[in-house]
């Protein structure tokens, strides 16, 4: 590559705490986070904007589900090919959502970003700030060239947050999600290191 | 949980004008598979490296290939067909549907033609036959794929009826620089219909088709022009794609140096 590879002292195995203006991003603390994560995962907006398929009502929270969620969040800090961070509202010290860098491609120096914010953290600019911080970490600390994401066309709040954070629309994948009687497009967005630095 | 539908369980033979698509017959097809797996052009566009390393055909690779293709016809999650040149009766390539997404009722398509199958219009026909099968027989809603932006053969997909949906910028490293990946798809509802005509060269590019009396606002028009200028100044060998949110709703703009044959003179005149 023509661009300089930064010295890769930071990897996906590192789980940093990143201090922002109004939020802090920190590693998952399963015991503390599980109670509010359960609430967030049942939120109708979260289901609508993050489900890969039509999920009009939250699926029943049975034992199997509980086991899956506990297992998932208690193993996030052991992952070496992805980074899951909790978004903490600095004014209350409470977790309000999560931001994740996943689908890392070492060869292409790229990854995917996704974010999910519960009802307590919405409409306060937390999403934009969290996206900016996680992207900055991906590009500056992890040395990635490209961070991309997909956002459903009916999620205007998400699109605005990503655009404000610096992501650009790269395309519209038509009719990928069946939501009730409607087909929903998926908007591809990305940010490149050359635009970011 | 119910078992996923065995969408690709059936292995049909599809007959076209110049090509025929049929299930894999390992003993007969092994020499072809060997050619495909060692072909530099195929490796270049699928392996992600500029100077592809052609793998040595040793016992281990042969065994891997045999293992992989022996089970092709039993797999229900992908449909691998051999592209046969009808003028010679010989297999010249492979075409595949996989990546089935049940809730979205969609799948992906890929094709690899060996040296004997290139530059003769076999690709578009094979793609059209299999996509047609996906929509009309399997009842799928969407077929998508992605192509390396430097692969000049990406136009076979457009010829077959696929449309560019976006360009993933700098998605792949290639020969010391980054190149884009073009995303394409076909939808069942568009399939078989004529593509809408390009902009009318007699009409200024800033005017929308559905309401010729209204124009883009100055701000929207400036933004469009900036995009186009950036494209011209920047990299003519790359594709680009933008979305502008306008008072008329979002407008998608897709450009490439391959476009003029499809006719977008209005846009070019506006720059």
PDB file of C-alpha atoms in Angstrom, chain A residues 46-115:
ATOM      1  CA  UNK A  46     -34.025  -1.840  18.494  1.00  0.00           C
ATOM      2  CA  UNK A  47     -35.876  -4.879  17.132  1.00  0.00           C
ATOM      3  CA  UNK A  48     -37.046  -2.983  14.083  1.00  0.00           C
ATOM      4  CA  UNK A  49     -33.728  -1.445  13.134  1.00  0.00           C
ATOM      5  CA  UNK A  50     -31.384  -4.307  13.962  1.00  0.00           C
ATOM      6  CA  UNK A  51     -33.310  -7.499  13.157  1.00  0.00           C
ATOM      7  CA  UNK A  52     -32.259  -9.315  10.010  1.00  0.00           C
ATOM      8  CA  UNK A  53     -35.895 -10.368   9.603  1.00  0.00           C
ATOM      9  CA  UNK A  54     -39.424  -9.267  10.434  1.00  0.00           C
ATOM     10  CA  UNK A  55     -39.712  -9.203  14.237  1.00  0.00           C
ATOM     11  CA  UNK A  56     -42.781  -7.129  15.071  1.00  0.00           C
ATOM     12  CA  UNK A  57     -42.834  -8.168  18.741  1.00  0.00           C
ATOM     13  CA  UNK A  58     -39.989  -9.191  20.999  1.00  0.00           C
ATOM     14  CA  UNK A  59     -39.531 -12.966  21.069  1.00  0.00           C
ATOM     15  CA  UNK A  60     -40.366 -14.565  24.387  1.00  0.00           C
ATOM     16  CA  UNK A  61     -37.533 -14.242  26.876  1.00  0.00           C
ATOM     17  CA  UNK A  62     -37.182 -17.879  27.872  1.00  0.00           C
ATOM     18  CA  UNK A  63     -34.402 -19.794  29.556  1.00  0.00           C
ATOM     19  CA  UNK A  64     -32.613 -20.532  26.297  1.00  0.00           C
ATOM     20  CA  UNK A  65     -32.610 -16.851  25.388  1.00  0.00           C
ATOM     21  CA  UNK A  66     -31.352 -15.897  28.844  1.00  0.00           C
ATOM     22  CA  UNK A  67     -28.554 -18.428  28.548  1.00  0.00           C
ATOM     23  CA  UNK A  68     -27.593 -17.168  25.104  1.00  0.00           C
ATOM     24  CA  UNK A  69     -27.448 -13.548  26.183  1.00  0.00           C
ATOM     25  CA  UNK A  70     -25.455 -14.231  29.352  1.00  0.00           C
ATOM     26  CA  UNK A  71     -23.052 -16.395  27.390  1.00  0.00           C
ATOM     27  CA  UNK A  72     -22.720 -13.712  24.695  1.00  0.00           C
ATOM     28  CA  UNK A  73     -22.002 -10.743  26.932  1.00  0.00           C
ATOM     29  CA  UNK A  74     -19.751 -12.597  29.368  1.00  0.00           C
ATOM     30  CA  UNK A  75     -17.425 -13.606  26.502  1.00  0.00           C
ATOM     31  CA  UNK A  76     -17.158 -10.275  24.644  1.00  0.00           C
ATOM     32  CA  UNK A  77     -13.846  -9.295  26.267  1.00  0.00           C
ATOM     33  CA  UNK A  78     -12.155 -12.540  25.202  1.00  0.00           C
ATOM     34  CA  UNK A  79     -12.755 -11.904  21.487  1.00  0.00           C
ATOM     35  CA  UNK A  80      -9.628 -11.129  19.490  1.00  0.00           C
ATOM     36  CA  UNK A  81     -11.227 -10.301  16.133  1.00  0.00           C
ATOM     37  CA  UNK A  82     -13.869  -7.796  17.211  1.00  0.00           C
ATOM     38  CA  UNK A  83     -14.431  -5.038  19.731  1.00  0.00           C
ATOM     39  CA  UNK A  84     -17.638  -4.660  21.744  1.00  0.00           C
ATOM     40  CA  UNK A  85     -17.885  -1.556  23.897  1.00  0.00           C
ATOM     41  CA  UNK A  86     -20.596  -0.247  26.188  1.00  0.00           C
ATOM     42  CA  UNK A  87     -21.751   3.361  25.765  1.00  0.00           C
ATOM     43  CA  UNK A  88     -21.983   5.031  29.178  1.00  0.00           C
ATOM     44  CA  UNK A  89     -23.847   8.308  29.754  1.00  0.00           C
ATOM     45  CA  UNK A  90     -21.318  10.365  31.720  1.00  0.00           C
ATOM     46  CA  UNK A  91     -24.007  12.439  33.430  1.00  0.00           C
ATOM     47  CA  UNK A  92     -25.511   9.376  35.125  1.00  0.00           C
ATOM     48  CA  UNK A  93     -22.708   6.827  34.867  1.00  0.00           C
ATOM     49  CA  UNK A  94     -25.159   4.338  33.399  1.00  0.00           C
ATOM     50  CA  UNK A  95     -24.852   2.182  30.313  1.00  0.00           C
ATOM     51  CA  UNK A  96     -27.240   3.204  27.532  1.00  0.00           C
ATOM     52  CA  UNK A  97     -26.109   1.161  24.544  1.00  0.00           C
ATOM     53  CA  UNK A  98     -23.325  -0.612  22.746  1.00  0.00           C
ATOM     54  CA  UNK A  99     -21.046   0.071  19.804  1.00  0.00           C
ATOM     55  CA  UNK A 100     -19.301  -2.767  18.012  1.00  0.00           C
ATOM     56  CA  UNK A 101     -16.503  -3.140  15.474  1.00  0.00           C
ATOM     57  CA  UNK A 102     -16.836  -6.554  13.837  1.00  0.00           C
ATOM     58  CA  UNK A 103     -16.313  -8.426  10.546  1.00  0.00           C
ATOM     59  CA  UNK A 104     -12.636  -7.460  10.623  1.00  0.00           C
ATOM     60  CA  UNK A 105     -10.754  -8.258   7.421  1.00  0.00           C
ATOM     61  CA  UNK A 106      -7.041  -8.259   8.053  1.00  0.00           C
ATOM     62  CA  UNK A 107      -6.162  -8.449   4.342  1.00  0.00           C
ATOM     63  CA  UNK A 108      -8.417  -5.545   3.401  1.00  0.00           C
ATOM     64  CA  UNK A 109      -7.777  -3.601   6.628  1.00  0.00           C
ATOM     65  CA  UNK A 110     -11.482  -3.009   7.054  1.00  0.00           C
ATOM     66  CA  UNK A 111     -14.255  -3.725   9.509  1.00  0.00           C
ATOM     67  CA  UNK A 112     -17.951  -3.199  10.035  1.00  0.00           C
ATOM     68  CA  UNK A 113     -19.457  -0.932  12.678  1.00  0.00           C
ATOM     69  CA  UNK A 114     -22.790  -1.237  14.389  1.00  0.00           C
ATOM     70  CA  UNK A 115     -24.397   0.578  17.227  1.00  0.00           C
TER      71      UNK A 115
END
